[in-house]
Short mmCIF file of N, CA, C and O in Angstrom, two decimals:
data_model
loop_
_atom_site.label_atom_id
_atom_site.label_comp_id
_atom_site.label_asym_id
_atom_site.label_seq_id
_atom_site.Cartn_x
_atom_site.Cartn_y
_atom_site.Cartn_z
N UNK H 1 51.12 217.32 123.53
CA UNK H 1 49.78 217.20 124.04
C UNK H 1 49.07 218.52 124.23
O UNK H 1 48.02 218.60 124.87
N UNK H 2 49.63 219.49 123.72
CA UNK H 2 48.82 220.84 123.94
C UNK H 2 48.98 221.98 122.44
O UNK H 2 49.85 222.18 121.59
N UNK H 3 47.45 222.56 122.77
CA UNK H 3 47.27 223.16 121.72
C UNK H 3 47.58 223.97 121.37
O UNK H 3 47.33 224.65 122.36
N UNK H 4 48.09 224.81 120.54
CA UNK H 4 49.21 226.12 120.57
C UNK H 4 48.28 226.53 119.16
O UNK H 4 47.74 225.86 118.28
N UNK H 5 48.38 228.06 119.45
CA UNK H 5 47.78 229.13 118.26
C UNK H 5 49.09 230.16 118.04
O UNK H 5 49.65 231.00 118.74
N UNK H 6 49.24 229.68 116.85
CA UNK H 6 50.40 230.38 116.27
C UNK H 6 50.00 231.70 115.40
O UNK H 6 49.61 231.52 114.25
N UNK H 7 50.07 232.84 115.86
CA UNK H 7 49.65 234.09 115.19
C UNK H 7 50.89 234.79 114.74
O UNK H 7 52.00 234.79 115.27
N UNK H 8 50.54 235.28 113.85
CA UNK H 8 51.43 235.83 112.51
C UNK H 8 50.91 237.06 112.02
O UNK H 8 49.95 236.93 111.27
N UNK H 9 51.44 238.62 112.33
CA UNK H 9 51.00 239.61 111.63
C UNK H 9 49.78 240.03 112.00
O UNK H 9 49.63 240.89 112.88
N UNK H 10 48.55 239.36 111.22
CA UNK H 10 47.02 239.62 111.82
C UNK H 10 46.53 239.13 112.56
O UNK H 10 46.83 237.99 112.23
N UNK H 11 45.69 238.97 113.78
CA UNK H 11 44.66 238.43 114.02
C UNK H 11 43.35 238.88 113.35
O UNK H 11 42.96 240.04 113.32
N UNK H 12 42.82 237.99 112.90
CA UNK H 12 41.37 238.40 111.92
C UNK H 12 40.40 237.04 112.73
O UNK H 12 40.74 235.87 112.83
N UNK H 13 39.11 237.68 113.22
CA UNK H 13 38.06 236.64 113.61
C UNK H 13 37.18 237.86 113.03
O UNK H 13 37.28 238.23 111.86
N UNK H 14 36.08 238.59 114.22
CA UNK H 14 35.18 239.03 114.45
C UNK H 14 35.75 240.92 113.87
O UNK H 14 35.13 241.85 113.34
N UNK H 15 36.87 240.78 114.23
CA UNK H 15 37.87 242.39 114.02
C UNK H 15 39.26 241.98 113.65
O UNK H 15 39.65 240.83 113.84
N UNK H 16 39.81 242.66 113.27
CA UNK H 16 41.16 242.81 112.69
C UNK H 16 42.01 243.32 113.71
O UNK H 16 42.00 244.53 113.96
N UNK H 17 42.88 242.37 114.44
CA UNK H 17 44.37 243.06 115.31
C UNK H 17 45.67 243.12 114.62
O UNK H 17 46.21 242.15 114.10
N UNK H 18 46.15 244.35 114.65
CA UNK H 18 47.40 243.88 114.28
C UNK H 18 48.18 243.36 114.97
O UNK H 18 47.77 243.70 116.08
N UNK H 19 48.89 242.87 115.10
CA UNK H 19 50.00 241.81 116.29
C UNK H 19 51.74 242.00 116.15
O UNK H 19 52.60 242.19 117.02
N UNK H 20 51.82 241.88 114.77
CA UNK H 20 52.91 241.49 114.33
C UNK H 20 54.23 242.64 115.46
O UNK H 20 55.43 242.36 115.38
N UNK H 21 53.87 243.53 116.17
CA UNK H 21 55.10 244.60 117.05
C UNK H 21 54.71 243.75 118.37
O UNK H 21 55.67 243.82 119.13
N UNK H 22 53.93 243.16 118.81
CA UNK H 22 53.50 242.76 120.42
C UNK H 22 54.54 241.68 120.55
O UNK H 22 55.06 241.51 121.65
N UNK H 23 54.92 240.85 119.39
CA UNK H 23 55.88 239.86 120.05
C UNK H 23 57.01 240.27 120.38
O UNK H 23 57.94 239.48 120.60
N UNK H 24 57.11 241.34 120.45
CA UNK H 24 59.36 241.74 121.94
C UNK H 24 58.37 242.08 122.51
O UNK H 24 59.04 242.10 123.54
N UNK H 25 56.63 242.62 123.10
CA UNK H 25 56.24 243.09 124.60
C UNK H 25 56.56 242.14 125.52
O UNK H 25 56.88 242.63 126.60
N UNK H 26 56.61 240.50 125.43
CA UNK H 26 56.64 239.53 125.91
C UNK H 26 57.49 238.44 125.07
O UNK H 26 57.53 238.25 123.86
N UNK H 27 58.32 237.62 126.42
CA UNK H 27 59.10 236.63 125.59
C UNK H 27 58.45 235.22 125.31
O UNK H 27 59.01 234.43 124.56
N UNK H 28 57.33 234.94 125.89
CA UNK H 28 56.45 233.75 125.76
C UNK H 28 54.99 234.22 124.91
O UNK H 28 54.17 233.39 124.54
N UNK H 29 54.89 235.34 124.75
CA UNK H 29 53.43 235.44 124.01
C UNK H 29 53.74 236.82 123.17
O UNK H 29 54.79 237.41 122.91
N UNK H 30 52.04 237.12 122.78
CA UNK H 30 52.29 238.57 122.60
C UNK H 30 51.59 238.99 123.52
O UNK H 30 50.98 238.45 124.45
N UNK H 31 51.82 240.68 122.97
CA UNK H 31 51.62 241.40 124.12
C UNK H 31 50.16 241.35 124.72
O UNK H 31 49.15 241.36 124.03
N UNK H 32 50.18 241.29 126.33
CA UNK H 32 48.93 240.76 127.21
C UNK H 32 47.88 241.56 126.80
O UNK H 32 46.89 240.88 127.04
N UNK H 33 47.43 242.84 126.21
CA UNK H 33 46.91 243.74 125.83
C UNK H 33 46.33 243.39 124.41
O UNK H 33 45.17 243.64 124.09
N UNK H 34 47.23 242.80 123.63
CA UNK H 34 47.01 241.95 122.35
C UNK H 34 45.78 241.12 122.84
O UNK H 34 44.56 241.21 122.69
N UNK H 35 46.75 240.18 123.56
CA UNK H 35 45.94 238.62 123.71
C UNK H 35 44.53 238.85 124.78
O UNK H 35 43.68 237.98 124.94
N UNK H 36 44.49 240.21 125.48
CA UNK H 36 43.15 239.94 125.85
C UNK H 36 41.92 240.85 124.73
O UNK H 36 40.69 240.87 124.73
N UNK H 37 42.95 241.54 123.89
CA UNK H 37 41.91 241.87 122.38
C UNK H 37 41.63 240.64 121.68
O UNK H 37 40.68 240.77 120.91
N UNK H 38 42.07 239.65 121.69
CA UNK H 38 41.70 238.18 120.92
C UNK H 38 40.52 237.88 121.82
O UNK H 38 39.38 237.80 121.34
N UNK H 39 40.76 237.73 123.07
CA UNK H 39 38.85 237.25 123.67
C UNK H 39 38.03 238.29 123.88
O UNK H 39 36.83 238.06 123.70
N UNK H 40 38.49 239.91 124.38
CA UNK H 40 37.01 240.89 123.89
C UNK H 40 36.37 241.13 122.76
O UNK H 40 35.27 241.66 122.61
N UNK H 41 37.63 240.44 121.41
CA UNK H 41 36.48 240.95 120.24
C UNK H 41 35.67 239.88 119.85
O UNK H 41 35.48 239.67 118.65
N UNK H 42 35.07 239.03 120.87
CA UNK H 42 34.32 237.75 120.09
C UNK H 42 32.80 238.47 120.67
O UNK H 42 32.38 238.61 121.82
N UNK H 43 32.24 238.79 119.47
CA UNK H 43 30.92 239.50 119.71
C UNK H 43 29.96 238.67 120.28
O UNK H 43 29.04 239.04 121.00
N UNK H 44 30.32 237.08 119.79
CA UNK H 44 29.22 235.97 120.91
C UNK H 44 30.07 235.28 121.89
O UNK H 44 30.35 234.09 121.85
N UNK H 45 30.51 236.23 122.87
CA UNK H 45 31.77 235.65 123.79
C UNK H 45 30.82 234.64 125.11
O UNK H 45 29.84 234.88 125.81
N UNK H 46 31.50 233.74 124.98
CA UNK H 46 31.37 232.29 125.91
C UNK H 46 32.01 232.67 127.54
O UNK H 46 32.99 233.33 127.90
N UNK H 47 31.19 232.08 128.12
CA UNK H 47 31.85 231.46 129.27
C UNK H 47 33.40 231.00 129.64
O UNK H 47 33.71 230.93 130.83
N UNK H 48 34.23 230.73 128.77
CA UNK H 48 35.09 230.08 129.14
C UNK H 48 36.15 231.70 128.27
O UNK H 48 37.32 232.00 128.47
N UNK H 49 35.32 232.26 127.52
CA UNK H 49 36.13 233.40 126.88
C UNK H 49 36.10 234.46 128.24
O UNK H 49 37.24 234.87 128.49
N UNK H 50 35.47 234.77 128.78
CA UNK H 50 35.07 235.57 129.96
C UNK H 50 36.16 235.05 131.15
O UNK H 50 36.87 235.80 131.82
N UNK H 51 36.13 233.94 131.23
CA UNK H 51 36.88 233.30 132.49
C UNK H 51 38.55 233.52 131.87
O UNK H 51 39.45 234.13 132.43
N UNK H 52 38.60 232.94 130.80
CA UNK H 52 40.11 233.88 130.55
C UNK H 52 40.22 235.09 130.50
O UNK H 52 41.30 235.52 130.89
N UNK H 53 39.26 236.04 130.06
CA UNK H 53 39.97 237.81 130.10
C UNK H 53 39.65 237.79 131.63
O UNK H 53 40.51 238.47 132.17
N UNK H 54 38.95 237.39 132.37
CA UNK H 54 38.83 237.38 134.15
C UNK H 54 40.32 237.22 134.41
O UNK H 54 41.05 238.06 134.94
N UNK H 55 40.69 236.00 133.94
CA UNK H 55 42.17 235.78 134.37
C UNK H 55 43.19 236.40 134.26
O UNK H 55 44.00 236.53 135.18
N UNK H 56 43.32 236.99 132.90
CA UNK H 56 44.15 238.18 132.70
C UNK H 56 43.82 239.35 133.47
O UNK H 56 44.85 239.82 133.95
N UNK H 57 42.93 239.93 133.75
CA UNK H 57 42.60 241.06 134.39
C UNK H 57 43.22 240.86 135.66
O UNK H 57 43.74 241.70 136.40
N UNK H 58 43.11 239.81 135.78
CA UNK H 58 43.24 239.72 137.41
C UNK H 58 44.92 239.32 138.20
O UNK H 58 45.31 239.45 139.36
N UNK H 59 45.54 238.86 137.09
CA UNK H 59 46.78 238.14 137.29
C UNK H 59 48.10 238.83 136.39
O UNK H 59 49.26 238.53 136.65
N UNK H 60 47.66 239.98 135.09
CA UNK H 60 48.46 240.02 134.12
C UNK H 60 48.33 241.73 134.19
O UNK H 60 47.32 242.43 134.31
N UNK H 61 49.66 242.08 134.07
CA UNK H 61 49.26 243.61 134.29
C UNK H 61 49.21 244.00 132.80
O UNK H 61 49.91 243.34 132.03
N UNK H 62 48.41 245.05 132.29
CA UNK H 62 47.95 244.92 130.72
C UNK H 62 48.17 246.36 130.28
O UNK H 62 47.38 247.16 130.78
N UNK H 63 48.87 246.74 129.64
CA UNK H 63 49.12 248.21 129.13
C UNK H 63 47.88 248.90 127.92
O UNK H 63 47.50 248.61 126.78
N UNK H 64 47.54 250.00 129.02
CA UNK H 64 46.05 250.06 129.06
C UNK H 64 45.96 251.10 127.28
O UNK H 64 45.17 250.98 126.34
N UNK H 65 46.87 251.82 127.44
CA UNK H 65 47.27 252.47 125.96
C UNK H 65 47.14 251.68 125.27
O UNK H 65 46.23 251.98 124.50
N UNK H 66 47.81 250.21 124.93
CA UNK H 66 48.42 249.43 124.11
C UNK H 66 46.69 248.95 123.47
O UNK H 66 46.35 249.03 122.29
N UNK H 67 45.79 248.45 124.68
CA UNK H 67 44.71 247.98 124.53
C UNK H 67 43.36 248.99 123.85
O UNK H 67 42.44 248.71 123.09
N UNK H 68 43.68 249.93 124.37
CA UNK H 68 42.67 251.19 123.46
C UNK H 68 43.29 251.93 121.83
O UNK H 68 42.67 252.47 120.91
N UNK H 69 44.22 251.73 121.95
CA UNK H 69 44.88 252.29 120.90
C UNK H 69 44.32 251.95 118.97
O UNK H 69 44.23 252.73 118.02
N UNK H 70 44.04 250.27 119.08
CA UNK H 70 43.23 249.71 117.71
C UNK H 70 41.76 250.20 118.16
O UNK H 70 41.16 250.65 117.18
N UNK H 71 41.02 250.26 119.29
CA UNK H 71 39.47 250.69 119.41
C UNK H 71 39.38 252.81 118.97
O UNK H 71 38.35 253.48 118.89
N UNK H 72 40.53 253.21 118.83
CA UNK H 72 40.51 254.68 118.33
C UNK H 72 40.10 254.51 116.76
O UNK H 72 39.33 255.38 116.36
N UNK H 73 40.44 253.68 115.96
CA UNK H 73 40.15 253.54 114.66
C UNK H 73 39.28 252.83 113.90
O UNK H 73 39.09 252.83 112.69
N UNK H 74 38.69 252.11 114.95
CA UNK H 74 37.34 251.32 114.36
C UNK H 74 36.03 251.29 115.73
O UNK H 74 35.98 250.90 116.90
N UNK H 75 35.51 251.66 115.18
CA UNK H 75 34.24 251.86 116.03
C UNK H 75 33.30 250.24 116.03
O UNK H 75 32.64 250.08 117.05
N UNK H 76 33.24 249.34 115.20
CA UNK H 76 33.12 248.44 114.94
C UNK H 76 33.36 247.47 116.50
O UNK H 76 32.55 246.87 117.21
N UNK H 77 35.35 247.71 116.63
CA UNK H 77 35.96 246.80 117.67
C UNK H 77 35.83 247.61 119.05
O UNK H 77 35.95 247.28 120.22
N UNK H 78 35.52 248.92 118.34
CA UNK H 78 35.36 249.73 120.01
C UNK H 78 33.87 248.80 120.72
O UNK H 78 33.81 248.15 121.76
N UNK H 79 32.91 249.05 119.77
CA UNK H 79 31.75 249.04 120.57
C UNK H 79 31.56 247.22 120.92
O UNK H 79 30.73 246.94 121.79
N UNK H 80 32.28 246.10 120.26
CA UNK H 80 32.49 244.62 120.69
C UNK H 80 32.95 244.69 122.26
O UNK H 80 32.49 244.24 123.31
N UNK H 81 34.24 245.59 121.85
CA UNK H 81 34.77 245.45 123.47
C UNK H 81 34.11 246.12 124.65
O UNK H 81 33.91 245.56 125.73
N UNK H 82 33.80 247.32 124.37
CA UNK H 82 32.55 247.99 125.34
C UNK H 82 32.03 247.05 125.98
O UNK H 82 32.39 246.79 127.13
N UNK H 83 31.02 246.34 125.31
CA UNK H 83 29.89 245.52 125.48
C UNK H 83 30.53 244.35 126.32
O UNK H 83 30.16 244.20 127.49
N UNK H 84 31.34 243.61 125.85
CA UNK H 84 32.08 242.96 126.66
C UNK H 84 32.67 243.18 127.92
O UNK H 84 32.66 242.35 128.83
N UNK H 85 33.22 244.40 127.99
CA UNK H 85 33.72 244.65 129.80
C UNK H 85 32.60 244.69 130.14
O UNK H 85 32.64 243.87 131.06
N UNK H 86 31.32 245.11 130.10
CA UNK H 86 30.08 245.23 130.71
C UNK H 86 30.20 243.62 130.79
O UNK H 86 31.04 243.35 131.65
N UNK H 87 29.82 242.79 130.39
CA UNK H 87 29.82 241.48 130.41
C UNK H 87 30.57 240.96 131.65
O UNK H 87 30.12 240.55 132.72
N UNK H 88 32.20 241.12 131.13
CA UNK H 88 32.77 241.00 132.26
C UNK H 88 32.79 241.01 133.60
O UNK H 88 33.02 240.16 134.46
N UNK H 89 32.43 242.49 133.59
CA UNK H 89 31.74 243.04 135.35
C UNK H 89 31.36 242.21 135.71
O UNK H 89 31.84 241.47 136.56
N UNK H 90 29.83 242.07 134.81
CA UNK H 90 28.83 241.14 135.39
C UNK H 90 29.13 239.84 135.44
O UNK H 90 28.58 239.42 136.46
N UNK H 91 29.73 238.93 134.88
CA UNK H 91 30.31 237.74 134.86
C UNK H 91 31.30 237.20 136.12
O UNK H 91 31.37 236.06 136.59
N UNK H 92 32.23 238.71 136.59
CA UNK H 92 32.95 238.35 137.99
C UNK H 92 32.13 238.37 138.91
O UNK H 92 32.00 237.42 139.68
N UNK H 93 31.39 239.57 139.00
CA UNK H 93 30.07 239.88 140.34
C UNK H 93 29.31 238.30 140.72
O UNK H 93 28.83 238.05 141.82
N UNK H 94 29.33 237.56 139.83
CA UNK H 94 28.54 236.53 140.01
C UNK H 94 29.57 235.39 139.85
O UNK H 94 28.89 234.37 139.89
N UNK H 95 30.61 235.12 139.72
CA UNK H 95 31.66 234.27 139.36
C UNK H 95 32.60 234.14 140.58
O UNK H 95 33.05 233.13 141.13
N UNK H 96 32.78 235.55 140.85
CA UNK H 96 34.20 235.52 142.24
C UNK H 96 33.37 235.62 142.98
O UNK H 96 32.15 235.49 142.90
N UNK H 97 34.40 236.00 144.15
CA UNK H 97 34.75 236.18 145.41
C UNK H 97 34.27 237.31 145.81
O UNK H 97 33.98 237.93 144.79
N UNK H 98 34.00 237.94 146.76
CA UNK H 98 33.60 239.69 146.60
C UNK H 98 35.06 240.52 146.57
O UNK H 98 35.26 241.69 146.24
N UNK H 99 35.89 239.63 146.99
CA UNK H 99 37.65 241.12 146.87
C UNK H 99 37.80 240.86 145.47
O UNK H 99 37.43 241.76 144.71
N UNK H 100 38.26 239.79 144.96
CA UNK H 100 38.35 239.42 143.61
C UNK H 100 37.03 239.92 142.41
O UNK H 100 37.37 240.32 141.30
N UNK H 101 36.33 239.87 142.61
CA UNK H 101 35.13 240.69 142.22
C UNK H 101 35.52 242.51 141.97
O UNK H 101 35.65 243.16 140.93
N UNK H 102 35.61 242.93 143.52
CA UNK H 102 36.00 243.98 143.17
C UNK H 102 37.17 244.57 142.60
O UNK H 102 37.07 245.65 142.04
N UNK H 103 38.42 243.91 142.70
CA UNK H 103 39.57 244.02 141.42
C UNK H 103 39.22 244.29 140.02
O UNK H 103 39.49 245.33 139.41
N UNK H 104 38.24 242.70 139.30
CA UNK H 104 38.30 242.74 138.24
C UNK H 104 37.18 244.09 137.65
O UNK H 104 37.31 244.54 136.51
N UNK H 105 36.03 244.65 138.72
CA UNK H 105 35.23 245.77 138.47
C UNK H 105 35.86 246.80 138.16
O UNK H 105 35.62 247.55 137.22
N UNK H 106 36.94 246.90 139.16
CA UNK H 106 38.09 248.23 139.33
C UNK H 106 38.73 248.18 137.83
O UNK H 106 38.67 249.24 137.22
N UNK H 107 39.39 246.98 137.13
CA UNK H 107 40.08 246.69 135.90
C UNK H 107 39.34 247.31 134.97
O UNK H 107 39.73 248.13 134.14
N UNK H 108 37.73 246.69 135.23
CA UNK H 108 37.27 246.86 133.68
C UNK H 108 36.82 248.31 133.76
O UNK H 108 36.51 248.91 132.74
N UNK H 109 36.78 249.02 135.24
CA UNK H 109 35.99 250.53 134.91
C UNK H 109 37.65 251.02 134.31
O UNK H 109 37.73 251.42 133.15
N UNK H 110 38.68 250.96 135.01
CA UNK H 110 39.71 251.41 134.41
C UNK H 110 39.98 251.67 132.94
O UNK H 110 40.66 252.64 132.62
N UNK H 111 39.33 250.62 131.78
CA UNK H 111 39.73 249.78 130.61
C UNK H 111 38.85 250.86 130.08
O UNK H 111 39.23 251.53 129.12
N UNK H 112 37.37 251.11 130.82
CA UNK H 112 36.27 251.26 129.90
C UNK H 112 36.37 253.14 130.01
O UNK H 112 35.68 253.78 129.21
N UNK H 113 37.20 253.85 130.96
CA UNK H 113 37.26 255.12 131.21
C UNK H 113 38.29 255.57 129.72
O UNK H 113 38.04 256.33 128.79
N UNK H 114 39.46 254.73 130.03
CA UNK H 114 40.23 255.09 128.85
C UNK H 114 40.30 254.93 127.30
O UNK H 114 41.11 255.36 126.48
N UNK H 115 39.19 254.19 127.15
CA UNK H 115 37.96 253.65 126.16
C UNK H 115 37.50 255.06 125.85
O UNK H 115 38.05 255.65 124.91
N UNK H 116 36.53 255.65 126.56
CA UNK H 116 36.11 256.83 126.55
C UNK H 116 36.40 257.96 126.35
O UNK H 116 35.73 258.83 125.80
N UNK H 117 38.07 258.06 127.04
CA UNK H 117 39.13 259.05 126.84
C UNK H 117 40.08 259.40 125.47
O UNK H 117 40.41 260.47 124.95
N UNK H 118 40.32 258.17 125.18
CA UNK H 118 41.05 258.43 124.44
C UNK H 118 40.33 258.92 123.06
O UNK H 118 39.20 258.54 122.75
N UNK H 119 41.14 259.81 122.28
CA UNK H 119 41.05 260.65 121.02
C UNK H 119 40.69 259.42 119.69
O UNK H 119 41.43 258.50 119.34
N UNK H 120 39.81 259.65 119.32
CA UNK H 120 39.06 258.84 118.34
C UNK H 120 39.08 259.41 116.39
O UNK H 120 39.24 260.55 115.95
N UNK H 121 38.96 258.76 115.99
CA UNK H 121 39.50 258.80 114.42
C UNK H 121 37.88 259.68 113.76
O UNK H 121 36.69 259.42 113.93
N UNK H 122 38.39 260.45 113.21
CA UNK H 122 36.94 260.81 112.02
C UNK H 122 36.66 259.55 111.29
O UNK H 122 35.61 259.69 110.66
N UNK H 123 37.05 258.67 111.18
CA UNK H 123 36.45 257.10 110.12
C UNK H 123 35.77 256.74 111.96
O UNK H 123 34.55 256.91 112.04
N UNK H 124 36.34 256.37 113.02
CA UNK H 124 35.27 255.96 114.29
C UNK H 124 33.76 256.73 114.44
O UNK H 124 32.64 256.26 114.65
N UNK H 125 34.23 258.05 114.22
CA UNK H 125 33.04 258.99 114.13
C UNK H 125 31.92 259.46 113.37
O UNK H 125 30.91 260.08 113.70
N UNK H 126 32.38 258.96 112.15
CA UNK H 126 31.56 258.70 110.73
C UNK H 126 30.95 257.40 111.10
O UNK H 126 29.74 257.34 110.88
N UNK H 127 31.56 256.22 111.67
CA UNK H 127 31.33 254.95 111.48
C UNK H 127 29.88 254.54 112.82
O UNK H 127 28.85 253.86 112.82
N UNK H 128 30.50 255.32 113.66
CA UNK H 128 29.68 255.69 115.02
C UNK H 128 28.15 256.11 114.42
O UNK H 128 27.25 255.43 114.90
N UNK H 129 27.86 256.81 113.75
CA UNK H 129 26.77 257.41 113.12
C UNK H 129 25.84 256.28 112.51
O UNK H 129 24.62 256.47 112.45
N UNK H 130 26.39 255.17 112.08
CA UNK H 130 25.54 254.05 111.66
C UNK H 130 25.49 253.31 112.94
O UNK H 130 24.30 253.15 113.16
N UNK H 131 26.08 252.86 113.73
CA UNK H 131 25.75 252.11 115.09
C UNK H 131 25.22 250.80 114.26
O UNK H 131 25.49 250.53 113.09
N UNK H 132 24.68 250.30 114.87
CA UNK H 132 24.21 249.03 114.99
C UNK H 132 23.42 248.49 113.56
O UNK H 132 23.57 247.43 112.95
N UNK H 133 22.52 249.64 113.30
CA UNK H 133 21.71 249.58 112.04
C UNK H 133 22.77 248.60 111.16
O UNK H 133 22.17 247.65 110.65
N UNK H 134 24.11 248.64 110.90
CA UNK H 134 24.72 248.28 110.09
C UNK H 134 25.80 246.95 110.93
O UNK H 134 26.30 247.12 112.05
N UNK H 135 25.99 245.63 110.04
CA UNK H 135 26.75 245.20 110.89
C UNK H 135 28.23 245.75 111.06
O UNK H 135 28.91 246.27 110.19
N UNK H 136 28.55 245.54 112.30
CA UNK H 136 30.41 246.14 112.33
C UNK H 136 31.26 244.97 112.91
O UNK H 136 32.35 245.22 113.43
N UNK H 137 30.84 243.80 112.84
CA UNK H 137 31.61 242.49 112.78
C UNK H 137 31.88 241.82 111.79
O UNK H 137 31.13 242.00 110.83
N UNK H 138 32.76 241.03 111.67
CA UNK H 138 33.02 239.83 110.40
C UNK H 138 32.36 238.66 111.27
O UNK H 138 32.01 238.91 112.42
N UNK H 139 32.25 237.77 110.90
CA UNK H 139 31.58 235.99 111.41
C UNK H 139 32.57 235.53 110.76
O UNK H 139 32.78 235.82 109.58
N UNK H 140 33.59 234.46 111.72
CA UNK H 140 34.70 234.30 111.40
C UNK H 140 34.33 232.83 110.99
O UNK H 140 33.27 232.46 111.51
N UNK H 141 34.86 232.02 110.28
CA UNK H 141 34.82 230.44 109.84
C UNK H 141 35.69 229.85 110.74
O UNK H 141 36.76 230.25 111.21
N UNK H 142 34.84 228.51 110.94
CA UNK H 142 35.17 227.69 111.90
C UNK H 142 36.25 226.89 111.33
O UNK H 142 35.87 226.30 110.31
N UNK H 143 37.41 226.69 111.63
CA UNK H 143 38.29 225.83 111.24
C UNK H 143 38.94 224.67 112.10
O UNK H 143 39.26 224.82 113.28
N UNK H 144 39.08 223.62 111.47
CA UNK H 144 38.78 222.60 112.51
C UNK H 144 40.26 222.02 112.29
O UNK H 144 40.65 221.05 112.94
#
């Protein structure tokens, strides 16, 4: 009676994850850092996509390297997820609690500092230069 997403090697929607090393991070999934790159890279992220990376943030401790490490090489998935912790913020501020609120604020400034920090690819920096003018998502097909 329940729905299971079986990932193999890539994740491909909106950006390209690789996956295939995250399954020994965890013995029931992949790695939490993985699986909350599956709901920041949805460039038209939902309500119910928000309320799960809320959940992870808030309940799952997430190896913050592991999670910036694919946004060093594509500027594309950097600037999806950016946009999204901003989202986030704003989505708990108005969603929680005010302690719980301020956790998941604390998470995402955490996420979005080392975002910032970390050492970025000459293809991010070339790619950075077109910004937006150009699209840097795929539109993934709906499969039913």
């Amino acid at each position: 009676g329940y729905a299971v997403d079986v990932l193999v090697g890539t994740f491909q929607m909106a950006h390209s994850l690789e996956i295939e090393d995250g399954f020994d991070a965890d013995p029931l999934t992949i790695a939490p850092a993985d699986l909350l790159l599956t709901k920041l890279q949805i460039v038209q992220i939902e309500t119910k996509d928000l309320t799960d990376a809320t959940a992870m943030l808030l309940d799952v401790e997430i190896d913050v390297d592991r999670l910036v490490r694919p946004l060093a090489d594509d500027w594309g998935f950097f600037h999806t997820v950016e946009q999204n912790l901003a989202k986030l913020a704003a989505f708990g501020a108005v969603t929680l609690e005010p302690d719980p609120a301020l956790v998941l604020a604390d998470r995402v400034g955490i996420l979005s500092e080392a975002m910032q920090d970390f050492p970025r690819s000459m293809r991010w920096k070339l790619r950075a230069r077109l910004g937006e003018r150009v699209p840097w998502y795929d539109t993934p097909e709906e499969v039913e």
